[in-house]
Coordinates of C-alpha atoms in Angstrom, one line a residue:
M1 CA 148.3 -64.9 48.1
E2 CA 146.3 -64.5 44.8
Q3 CA 148.0 -63.0 41.8
G4 CA 147.3 -59.2 41.9
A5 CA 145.9 -59.3 45.4
K6 CA 146.8 -56.4 47.7
E7 CA 148.4 -56.7 51.1
K8 CA 149.0 -54.1 53.8
R9 CA 152.6 -52.9 53.9
D10 CA 154.3 -51.7 57.0
L11 CA 154.1 -48.0 57.5
P12 CA 157.1 -45.9 58.5
L13 CA 157.4 -45.8 62.3
G14 CA 156.0 -42.3 62.6
L15 CA 152.8 -43.1 60.8
R16 CA 151.9 -46.4 62.5
D17 CA 149.5 -44.6 64.8
C18 CA 147.8 -42.6 62.1
R19 CA 145.7 -45.3 60.5
A20 CA 142.5 -43.8 61.7
G21 CA 141.3 -40.4 62.8
P22 CA 140.2 -37.1 61.3
K23 CA 141.2 -35.8 57.9
P24 CA 145.0 -35.8 57.6
H25 CA 146.7 -32.5 57.7
V26 CA 150.1 -32.0 56.0
W27 CA 152.4 -29.1 56.6
L28 CA 154.7 -28.0 53.7
M29 CA 157.9 -26.3 54.7
P30 CA 160.0 -25.0 51.8
Y31 CA 163.5 -23.4 52.0
C32 CA 163.3 -19.6 51.6
I33 CA 164.0 -19.5 47.8
P34 CA 161.2 -18.5 45.4
S35 CA 161.6 -21.5 43.1
H36 CA 161.4 -23.9 46.1
A37 CA 158.3 -22.2 47.5
N38 CA 156.7 -22.3 44.0
A39 CA 157.3 -26.0 43.8
F40 CA 155.9 -26.7 47.3
Y41 CA 152.8 -24.6 46.3
H42 CA 152.1 -26.9 43.3
L43 CA 152.7 -30.0 45.4
G44 CA 150.2 -28.6 47.9
R45 CA 147.6 -28.3 45.2
L46 CA 148.0 -31.9 44.2
L47 CA 147.8 -33.2 47.7
A48 CA 144.8 -31.1 48.5
S49 CA 143.0 -32.3 45.4
Q50 CA 143.4 -35.8 46.8
G51 CA 141.4 -35.0 50.0
V52 CA 144.3 -33.9 52.3
T53 CA 144.2 -30.7 54.3
V54 CA 147.4 -28.8 53.4
T55 CA 149.1 -25.8 55.0
L56 CA 152.2 -24.2 53.4
L57 CA 154.3 -22.2 55.9
A58 CA 156.8 -19.5 55.0
A59 CA 157.9 -16.0 55.9
A60 CA 155.2 -13.3 55.4
S61 CA 157.0 -11.8 52.5
E62 CA 157.2 -15.1 50.7
I63 CA 153.5 -15.7 51.3
E64 CA 152.8 -12.3 49.7
R65 CA 154.9 -13.3 46.7
L66 CA 153.0 -16.7 46.4
L67 CA 149.7 -14.9 46.5
E68 CA 150.9 -12.6 43.7
L69 CA 152.1 -15.7 41.7
E70 CA 148.7 -17.3 42.3
S71 CA 146.9 -14.3 40.8
R72 CA 148.7 -14.8 37.5
L73 CA 147.9 -18.6 37.3
P74 CA 145.1 -20.1 35.3
V75 CA 142.0 -20.6 37.5
S76 CA 142.4 -24.4 37.2
S77 CA 145.9 -24.1 38.9
R78 CA 144.8 -22.1 41.9
R79 CA 143.7 -23.2 45.4
D80 CA 140.1 -22.3 44.7
G81 CA 137.8 -24.9 46.3
L82 CA 140.7 -26.8 47.9
D83 CA 141.5 -27.3 51.6
F84 CA 144.9 -25.7 51.0
H85 CA 146.1 -22.7 53.1
L86 CA 149.1 -20.4 53.1
K87 CA 150.3 -19.4 56.6
P88 CA 153.0 -16.9 57.5
V89 CA 155.3 -18.0 60.3
S90 CA 157.4 -14.9 60.7
D91 CA 157.9 -11.3 59.5
T92 CA 161.3 -12.0 58.1
E93 CA 161.8 -9.9 55.0
V94 CA 163.1 -12.4 52.4
T95 CA 164.3 -10.6 49.3
F96 CA 165.7 -12.1 46.1
G97 CA 166.2 -10.8 42.6
D98 CA 167.5 -7.4 43.6
G99 CA 171.1 -8.2 42.5
I100 CA 172.7 -8.4 45.9
V101 CA 175.1 -11.2 46.2
D102 CA 176.0 -11.9 49.9
L103 CA 176.5 -15.4 51.4
E104 CA 176.0 -14.1 54.9
I105 CA 172.5 -12.9 54.0
R106 CA 171.6 -16.4 52.5
I107 CA 172.9 -18.1 55.6
K108 CA 170.8 -15.7 57.8
Y109 CA 167.7 -16.6 55.8
Y110 CA 168.5 -20.3 56.2
M111 CA 169.0 -20.1 60.0
R112 CA 165.9 -18.0 60.5
T113 CA 163.8 -20.4 58.4
E114 CA 165.0 -23.4 60.5
A115 CA 164.3 -21.5 63.7
D116 CA 160.8 -20.4 62.7
F117 CA 159.8 -23.9 61.5
S118 CA 161.2 -25.6 64.6
A119 CA 159.3 -23.1 66.9
V120 CA 156.0 -23.6 65.1
L121 CA 156.3 -27.4 65.2
K122 CA 157.0 -27.4 69.0
A123 CA 154.1 -25.0 69.5
S124 CA 151.8 -27.3 67.6
V125 CA 152.6 -30.2 69.9
E126 CA 152.2 -28.0 73.0
H127 CA 148.8 -26.9 71.9
G128 CA 147.7 -30.4 71.0
S129 CA 147.3 -29.7 67.2
P130 CA 150.3 -31.2 65.4
P131 CA 150.0 -32.0 61.7
T132 CA 149.7 -35.6 60.6
C133 CA 153.1 -35.2 59.0
I134 CA 155.4 -32.6 57.4
L135 CA 157.0 -32.5 54.0
A136 CA 160.1 -30.3 54.3
D137 CA 162.8 -29.2 52.0
F138 CA 165.9 -31.3 51.7
W139 CA 167.9 -28.4 53.0
L140 CA 166.0 -28.1 56.3
T141 CA 167.7 -30.8 58.3
K142 CA 167.0 -29.2 61.7
T143 CA 163.3 -28.8 60.8
L144 CA 163.1 -32.4 59.9
E145 CA 164.9 -33.5 63.1
T146 CA 162.7 -31.3 65.3
A147 CA 159.6 -32.8 63.8
S148 CA 160.8 -36.3 64.5
Q149 CA 161.7 -35.3 68.1
C150 CA 158.2 -34.0 68.5
G151 CA 156.8 -37.3 67.2
I152 CA 155.6 -35.8 63.9
P153 CA 156.4 -37.9 60.8
A154 CA 158.9 -36.0 58.7
F155 CA 159.2 -36.6 54.9
I156 CA 161.9 -35.1 52.7
Y157 CA 160.6 -33.3 49.6
S158 CA 163.6 -33.1 47.2
L159 CA 163.6 -30.5 44.4
F160 CA 167.0 -32.0 43.6
S161 CA 167.6 -34.9 41.2
A162 CA 168.7 -38.4 42.2
S163 CA 172.0 -37.6 40.5
L164 CA 172.7 -34.7 42.9
L165 CA 171.6 -36.6 46.0
S166 CA 173.7 -39.6 45.0
A167 CA 176.7 -37.3 44.6
V168 CA 176.0 -35.7 48.0
I169 CA 176.1 -39.1 49.8
Y170 CA 178.9 -40.6 47.7
V171 CA 181.3 -37.6 48.1
Q172 CA 180.6 -37.4 51.8
R173 CA 181.3 -41.1 52.2
L174 CA 184.6 -40.9 50.3
E175 CA 185.8 -38.0 52.4
S176 CA 184.8 -39.7 55.7
A177 CA 186.9 -42.7 54.6
G178 CA 189.8 -40.5 53.8
I179 CA 189.8 -41.5 50.1
L180 CA 188.9 -38.0 48.8
K181 CA 189.7 -34.5 50.0
L182 CA 188.0 -31.8 48.0
P183 CA 189.9 -28.5 47.4
G184 CA 189.0 -25.1 48.7
Y185 CA 188.5 -21.8 46.9
E186 CA 192.3 -21.1 46.8
S187 CA 193.0 -24.3 44.9
A188 CA 191.3 -23.4 41.6
E189 CA 193.7 -25.5 39.6
S190 CA 192.2 -28.6 41.2
W191 CA 188.7 -27.8 40.2
E192 CA 189.2 -29.2 36.7
E193 CA 190.2 -32.6 38.1
L194 CA 187.6 -35.3 37.2
I195 CA 185.7 -37.5 39.6
S196 CA 183.4 -40.4 38.9
L197 CA 179.9 -40.0 40.3
P198 CA 177.2 -42.6 40.6
G199 CA 175.1 -42.8 37.4
L200 CA 176.9 -40.1 35.6
S201 CA 179.9 -39.8 33.3
M202 CA 183.2 -38.3 34.6
T203 CA 182.5 -35.0 36.2
R204 CA 184.7 -32.0 37.1
I205 CA 185.1 -31.2 40.8
A206 CA 184.1 -27.7 39.8
D207 CA 180.6 -29.1 39.0
L208 CA 180.0 -30.2 42.6
P209 CA 177.9 -27.9 44.8
E210 CA 180.0 -25.1 46.2
P211 CA 179.3 -26.0 49.9
Y212 CA 181.4 -29.1 49.4
L213 CA 184.6 -27.0 48.9
A214 CA 186.9 -27.4 51.9
D215 CA 186.6 -23.8 53.1
H216 CA 183.0 -23.0 52.3
H217 CA 180.9 -21.5 55.2
M218 CA 178.0 -23.9 54.7
R219 CA 180.2 -27.1 54.5
D220 CA 179.2 -28.5 57.9
M221 CA 175.5 -27.9 57.3
T222 CA 175.8 -29.5 53.9
M223 CA 177.4 -32.6 55.4
D224 CA 174.5 -32.8 57.9
H225 CA 172.0 -32.8 55.0
G226 CA 173.8 -35.9 53.5
T227 CA 173.7 -37.7 56.8
Y228 CA 170.0 -37.1 57.4
L229 CA 169.2 -38.1 53.9
Q230 CA 170.6 -41.6 54.6
K231 CA 168.4 -42.0 57.6
A232 CA 165.2 -40.8 56.0
E233 CA 162.1 -43.1 56.0
V234 CA 160.3 -41.2 53.2
I235 CA 161.7 -39.3 50.3
V236 CA 159.5 -37.6 47.7
F237 CA 161.1 -36.3 44.4
S238 CA 159.6 -33.5 42.4
N239 CA 160.4 -35.1 39.1
C240 CA 159.3 -38.4 37.5
R241 CA 161.1 -41.7 37.9
A242 CA 161.6 -42.3 34.2
M243 CA 163.7 -39.1 33.9
E244 CA 166.5 -40.7 35.8
G245 CA 166.7 -44.4 35.2
G246 CA 170.4 -44.9 35.8
P247 CA 171.1 -42.3 38.4
F248 CA 168.0 -43.3 40.4
R249 CA 169.1 -47.0 40.5
E250 CA 172.5 -45.8 41.8
F251 CA 170.8 -43.7 44.4
Q252 CA 168.9 -46.8 45.6
R253 CA 172.1 -48.8 45.8
I254 CA 173.9 -46.1 47.8
L255 CA 171.1 -45.8 50.3
K256 CA 170.8 -49.6 50.7
A257 CA 174.5 -49.7 51.6
S258 CA 174.5 -46.7 53.9
P259 CA 176.0 -47.3 57.4
H260 CA 173.6 -44.6 58.7
R261 CA 170.5 -46.7 58.1
K262 CA 169.1 -48.4 61.3
S263 CA 167.9 -51.4 59.3
T264 CA 168.3 -52.8 55.8
K265 CA 164.8 -51.7 55.0
M266 CA 164.8 -49.1 52.2
P267 CA 162.9 -45.8 52.6
E268 CA 159.7 -45.3 50.8
I269 CA 160.5 -43.2 47.7
F270 CA 158.0 -41.5 45.5
H271 CA 158.3 -39.5 42.3
V272 CA 155.2 -37.2 41.9
G273 CA 156.4 -34.7 39.2
P274 CA 156.2 -32.7 37.3
T275 CA 153.8 -30.9 39.6
F276 CA 153.9 -27.4 38.1
L277 CA 150.5 -27.4 36.3
E278 CA 147.2 -29.2 36.3
H279 CA 148.5 -32.0 34.1
Y280 CA 147.0 -35.1 35.6
S281 CA 143.8 -34.9 33.5
L282 CA 145.1 -33.3 30.3
G283 CA 143.9 -34.6 27.0
P284 CA 145.2 -34.1 23.5
G285 CA 145.8 -30.6 22.3
S286 CA 148.5 -28.0 21.5
K287 CA 151.0 -27.5 24.2
E288 CA 150.0 -23.9 24.7
K289 CA 146.4 -24.7 25.5
E290 CA 147.5 -27.1 28.1
I291 CA 148.6 -24.4 30.6
G292 CA 145.3 -22.6 30.8
D293 CA 143.4 -20.0 28.9
Q294 CA 143.9 -16.6 30.2
E295 CA 144.6 -13.1 28.8
R296 CA 147.5 -13.3 26.5
H297 CA 150.8 -11.8 27.7
P298 CA 152.5 -9.3 25.4
I299 CA 155.5 -11.7 25.1
L300 CA 153.2 -14.4 23.7
K301 CA 151.9 -11.9 21.1
F302 CA 155.5 -11.2 20.2
L303 CA 156.1 -15.0 19.8
D304 CA 153.0 -15.2 17.6
T305 CA 155.0 -13.3 14.9
H306 CA 157.7 -15.9 14.6
S307 CA 157.9 -19.2 12.9
T308 CA 157.8 -22.6 14.7
D309 CA 160.9 -23.6 16.7
S310 CA 162.7 -20.4 15.7
V311 CA 163.0 -18.5 19.0
I312 CA 165.6 -19.0 21.7
F313 CA 164.2 -18.3 25.2
V314 CA 166.9 -17.1 27.7
A315 CA 166.2 -17.2 31.5
F316 CA 168.4 -17.8 34.6
G317 CA 165.8 -18.3 37.2
L318 CA 164.4 -16.1 40.0
V319 CA 167.6 -15.9 42.1
S320 CA 170.7 -16.0 39.8
T321 CA 172.4 -12.7 39.1
L322 CA 175.0 -12.0 36.5
K323 CA 177.8 -9.4 36.4
Q324 CA 177.3 -6.3 34.2
E325 CA 180.0 -7.5 31.8
Q326 CA 178.2 -10.9 31.4
I327 CA 174.9 -9.2 30.6
L328 CA 176.7 -7.2 27.9
E329 CA 178.2 -10.3 26.4
I330 CA 174.8 -12.2 26.4
A331 CA 173.1 -9.2 24.7
Y332 CA 175.7 -8.9 21.9
G333 CA 175.9 -12.7 21.5
L334 CA 172.1 -12.9 21.0
Q335 CA 172.3 -10.0 18.5
N336 CA 175.1 -11.6 16.5
S337 CA 173.4 -15.0 16.5
E338 CA 170.7 -13.5 14.2
Q339 CA 168.2 -15.8 16.0
P340 CA 164.9 -14.5 17.3
F341 CA 164.9 -14.4 21.2
V342 CA 163.2 -13.5 24.4
C343 CA 165.8 -12.8 27.1
V344 CA 164.8 -12.5 30.8
L345 CA 167.5 -11.1 33.1
N346 CA 167.6 -10.2 36.8
P347 CA 169.3 -6.9 37.8
P348 CA 173.1 -7.1 37.7
S349 CA 174.9 -8.5 40.7
R350 CA 176.1 -5.9 43.3
L351 CA 177.6 -5.8 46.8
P352 CA 175.4 -5.0 49.9
G353 CA 175.1 -1.3 50.4
S354 CA 175.8 -0.4 46.7
D355 CA 173.2 1.3 44.5
F356 CA 170.6 -0.8 42.7
I357 CA 171.4 -1.2 39.0
D358 CA 168.6 -1.2 36.5
L359 CA 168.8 -3.9 33.9
F360 CA 168.1 -1.5 31.0
S361 CA 170.9 0.8 32.1
V362 CA 173.3 -2.0 31.3
I363 CA 171.9 -3.4 27.9
P364 CA 173.3 -1.0 25.2
P365 CA 170.7 1.0 23.4
D366 CA 172.3 0.1 20.0
C367 CA 171.8 -3.6 20.8
I368 CA 168.1 -3.1 21.6
A369 CA 167.7 -1.0 18.4
Q370 CA 169.5 -3.6 16.2
T371 CA 167.3 -6.5 17.5
K372 CA 164.0 -4.6 17.5
G373 CA 161.2 -6.9 16.1
R374 CA 163.5 -10.0 16.4
G375 CA 164.3 -9.9 20.1
L376 CA 163.0 -8.8 23.5
F377 CA 164.9 -8.0 26.7
V378 CA 162.6 -8.2 29.7
K379 CA 162.7 -8.5 33.5
F380 CA 159.9 -11.1 33.7
A381 CA 158.2 -13.6 31.4
P382 CA 155.6 -16.3 32.1
Q383 CA 158.1 -19.1 31.6
L384 CA 155.6 -22.0 31.2
Q385 CA 153.6 -20.2 28.6
V386 CA 156.7 -19.1 26.7
L387 CA 158.1 -22.7 26.7
A388 CA 154.7 -23.9 25.6
H389 CA 154.5 -21.6 22.6
P390 CA 155.1 -23.3 19.2
S391 CA 157.7 -20.7 18.1
V392 CA 160.1 -21.5 20.9
G393 CA 162.7 -23.9 19.8
G394 CA 165.4 -23.7 22.4
F395 CA 166.0 -22.6 26.0
L396 CA 169.2 -21.1 27.3
S397 CA 168.8 -22.0 31.0
H398 CA 170.7 -22.1 34.3
C399 CA 169.5 -25.7 34.6
G400 CA 167.5 -25.5 37.8
Q401 CA 165.5 -28.7 38.2
N402 CA 162.2 -26.9 37.8
S403 CA 163.3 -25.3 34.5
I404 CA 164.6 -28.6 33.1
M405 CA 161.3 -30.3 33.8
E406 CA 159.3 -27.5 32.3
S407 CA 161.4 -27.4 29.2
L408 CA 161.4 -31.2 28.6
Y409 CA 157.7 -31.4 29.4
M410 CA 157.3 -29.1 26.4
G411 CA 159.9 -30.9 24.3
V412 CA 162.2 -27.9 24.1
P413 CA 166.0 -28.7 24.0
I414 CA 168.2 -26.8 26.4
L415 CA 171.4 -24.8 25.9
A416 CA 172.9 -25.4 29.4
W417 CA 174.5 -22.6 31.3
P418 CA 174.7 -23.8 35.0
I419 CA 175.7 -21.3 37.6
F420 CA 175.8 -22.8 41.1
M421 CA 174.6 -25.5 43.5
D422 CA 172.8 -28.4 41.8
Q423 CA 172.8 -26.8 38.4
P424 CA 176.2 -28.2 37.0
I425 CA 175.2 -31.8 38.0
N426 CA 171.8 -31.2 36.4
S427 CA 173.6 -30.0 33.3
R428 CA 175.9 -33.0 33.2
W429 CA 172.8 -35.3 33.3
L430 CA 171.0 -33.3 30.6
V431 CA 173.9 -33.1 28.2
S432 CA 175.7 -36.4 28.7
E433 CA 173.0 -38.8 29.8
A434 CA 169.7 -37.5 28.5
Q435 CA 171.4 -35.9 25.5
A436 CA 168.6 -33.4 25.3
G437 CA 170.8 -30.3 25.4
L438 CA 174.1 -28.7 24.6
E439 CA 176.4 -26.8 26.9
I440 CA 177.9 -23.4 26.8
S441 CA 181.6 -23.6 27.2
R442 CA 182.5 -21.8 30.4
E443 CA 185.1 -21.6 33.2
R444 CA 184.1 -21.2 36.8
A445 CA 183.8 -17.5 37.8
Q446 CA 184.8 -16.4 34.3
V447 CA 182.8 -14.2 31.9
V448 CA 181.5 -16.1 28.8
D449 CA 182.2 -14.0 25.8
R450 CA 179.7 -13.0 23.0
K451 CA 181.3 -15.4 20.5
E452 CA 180.6 -18.4 22.7
V453 CA 177.0 -17.3 23.3
E454 CA 176.6 -16.9 19.5
R455 CA 178.2 -20.3 18.9
G456 CA 176.0 -22.0 21.4
V457 CA 172.8 -20.6 19.9
R458 CA 173.8 -21.4 16.4
A459 CA 174.8 -24.9 17.3
L460 CA 171.4 -25.5 19.0
F461 CA 169.3 -24.2 16.1
Q462 CA 171.5 -25.0 13.1
G463 CA 174.0 -27.8 13.9
D464 CA 173.7 -31.6 13.9
E465 CA 174.2 -31.7 17.7
G466 CA 171.3 -29.3 18.1
R467 CA 169.0 -31.4 15.8
S468 CA 169.9 -34.5 17.8
A469 CA 169.2 -32.7 21.1
R470 CA 165.8 -31.6 19.7
K471 CA 164.9 -35.2 18.9
K472 CA 165.9 -36.4 22.4
A473 CA 164.0 -33.6 24.0
L474 CA 160.8 -34.7 22.1
E475 CA 161.5 -38.3 23.3
M476 CA 161.8 -37.1 26.9
K477 CA 158.5 -35.1 26.4
Q478 CA 156.7 -38.3 25.7
V479 CA 158.3 -40.1 28.7
I480 CA 157.3 -37.3 31.1
R481 CA 153.8 -37.0 29.8
E482 CA 153.3 -40.7 30.1
A483 CA 154.3 -40.4 33.8
V484 CA 151.5 -37.9 34.4
G485 CA 149.0 -39.5 32.0
E486 CA 146.3 -42.0 32.9
N487 CA 147.8 -44.6 35.3
G488 CA 151.2 -43.0 34.8
S489 CA 154.0 -43.6 37.3
S490 CA 153.8 -40.2 38.9
V491 CA 150.0 -40.5 39.2
R492 CA 150.4 -43.8 41.0
D493 CA 153.1 -42.5 43.2
L494 CA 151.0 -39.5 44.2
E495 CA 148.1 -41.9 45.1
A496 CA 150.5 -44.1 47.1
L497 CA 151.9 -41.1 48.9
V498 CA 148.4 -39.9 49.9
A499 CA 147.5 -43.4 51.0
L500 CA 150.7 -43.4 53.1
I501 CA 149.7 -40.1 54.7
K502 CA 146.1 -41.5 55.4
G503 CA 147.5 -44.7 56.8
E504 CA 146.1 -46.8 54.1
F505 CA 149.3 -47.8 52.3
E506 CA 149.0 -50.9 50.2
T507 CA 151.3 -52.8 47.9
C508 CA 150.5 -55.2 45.2
S509 CA 151.9 -58.7 44.9
N510 CA 151.5 -58.7 41.1
S511 CA 155.0 -58.5 39.8
E512 CA 153.8 -57.1 36.5
N513 CA 152.3 -54.1 38.2
E514 CA 155.1 -51.6 38.4
A515 CA 152.9 -49.0 40.3
C516 CA 152.7 -51.3 43.3
K517 CA 156.2 -52.6 43.3
S518 CA 158.6 -52.1 46.1
I519 CA 161.6 -50.1 45.3
E520 CA 163.7 -52.9 46.9
H521 CA 164.5 -54.8 43.7
D522 CA 166.1 -58.1 44.0
S523 CA 168.1 -57.9 40.8
D524 CA 169.5 -55.4 38.3
E525 CA 166.9 -56.7 35.8
E526 CA 164.1 -55.5 38.1
C527 CA 165.8 -52.2 38.6
K528 CA 166.1 -51.7 34.8
E529 CA 162.4 -52.5 34.4
A530 CA 161.5 -49.5 36.6
G531 CA 163.1 -47.2 34.0
S532 CA 162.4 -49.3 30.9
K533 CA 160.5 -46.5 29.1
C534 CA 163.3 -44.0 29.5
P535 CA 165.1 -43.2 26.2
L536 CA 168.5 -42.8 27.9

C-alpha cells in the first residue's frame, strides 16, 4: 500500500453491522455524581458537534441540575443548535452537597442507576429503537453488560486516569494470584505500607481507592469493574494522551497481557479531553477570554483587585464534605498564610437524620473579619473562570480528574489534598510524576491542622518547590493545549471515535502519522513516541 494511504480497520464486533443506516444515535450514561454528569454533558456537546445524535440519560433531579448548570455556561458551550438531548429515566431524588455522609445512600444511588439504565436499554430493544451505541461510566458494569447482551455496542467512558485503571487491574491480579492481600479498616497500621504500581513511584496502600480494602461494602462490585475493563473493546478517556505518557504505556501492557481478553487484539482507546469547554477552535488570547464572555461574577471582580499569580483558590469538588474541625483549621490556616484566597466549601459533614449545618455558622466571624478584602469564603464559585483569572496562582484541590485537567489547562499549579477514591492516585501522579504540584501532609481520617495548611500555601507561593511546580504546570498547559489545538491528538481521537460510531473507522499506514497509529505498538520506542511531547 502507498505511503500515507488509508485502509479500513476492523470494527469492534458490536459495530460491524452499523456501517450504513440513519444518523447514529449515542446514549450517554453517567454515574449519579454531579462531576461525572458534567463531564458526560461536555462530551455530548463534542459528539453532537460532529454530526451525531446524542441523548444523555440520568435521574430527573440530575437533569434539573444539568439544566441549571447549562444556564450559567457561555452560549458557545450550550446545546443550542445541536442534536443533543437530556432525558430523565427515573424520579430518583439524587442529592449531594448537603453534608450527609452515608455509604448506604451512595450504594442505593448506584444500584438504582444501574437498574434504571438496564431497564431503558431493554425497553429500547423491545420497541425497536435501540441506540447505535452507548458510552457508559466506568462504574456502571451492569449497564455495560446489559447493553452487550441486548446487542448494543457498549463503550467505557473513563473519567479516571490510566494510572488509576492500571492500579485497579494490577491489584486485582495480584490478589487473584494470592501474591497480595489488602488490609481492612481495622488494620490501619498496614495502610502506610508501600506498594509498587504500574507507571508510578512507590505508593501507600492508603492511597488505593477505599473499595479495595478487604472489608469494604463495595469491594465485590469494584472487582467486577476491573474484570469488565479487561474485556472492553472500546475505552474512551476524558483526558489527553500526553498527560500520562508512562502510566498509559503501562496500562496498554497490562491490558495486552490480561487473561480476560478473548483475543490478543487490543481495545480501541481514545483520549478526547479535556472536554470541559469549547476549546477545539480557540485562538490566541488571554486565558480568561477563552471560557466565554458573560456577565462577570462577583468573585471575578474580587480577583480583579489582586496582582497576577497571587491568589490561592481552594475547592474540594461538588461532593466532598469536611468535618467542622477541618473547616476551622482551613480557615485559620488561610488567614495565617497572609495569601489572598477564594475558598469554596460544602456544608460540613453530618450523619443522616441530623440537622443541616450552614457553612457560615462554622467559619469564625473573627476569621472573616481579619481576612476582609484579602479573602473570600463562599459556597459556590465558577471554577473554570476563577482558574482562568490572571490573579490566581495556585489551586488547593481534592485532585479530582476534572479539577486537575482544568487547573493544568490554565497553567495553575496545585496544592494537592486528596480525600477519597481516585484522588490519592491522581495526587501521586501530579506530585511525583508531573511535578506540577505539592502535597499537603496528611494522615488518613485525621484533621490537618492550620500550621500545615499555612505551610503548604507558603511553600506553593514562596518556596523553591512551588516555583518549580509552577514551571511544570506551565509546561503541562502547553502540552494539553497542543492536544486540543489544530490537528492535536485529542482532536484526532475525537474524529476517530466519531468515525468508529458511524462505521467509517480508518487507519493510516503512514508510520509518521501518530493520529492514525494503532495503539498496538511493536516496541517500547513506538510507545515512547506516543508521549514524546509530554514534559514528564
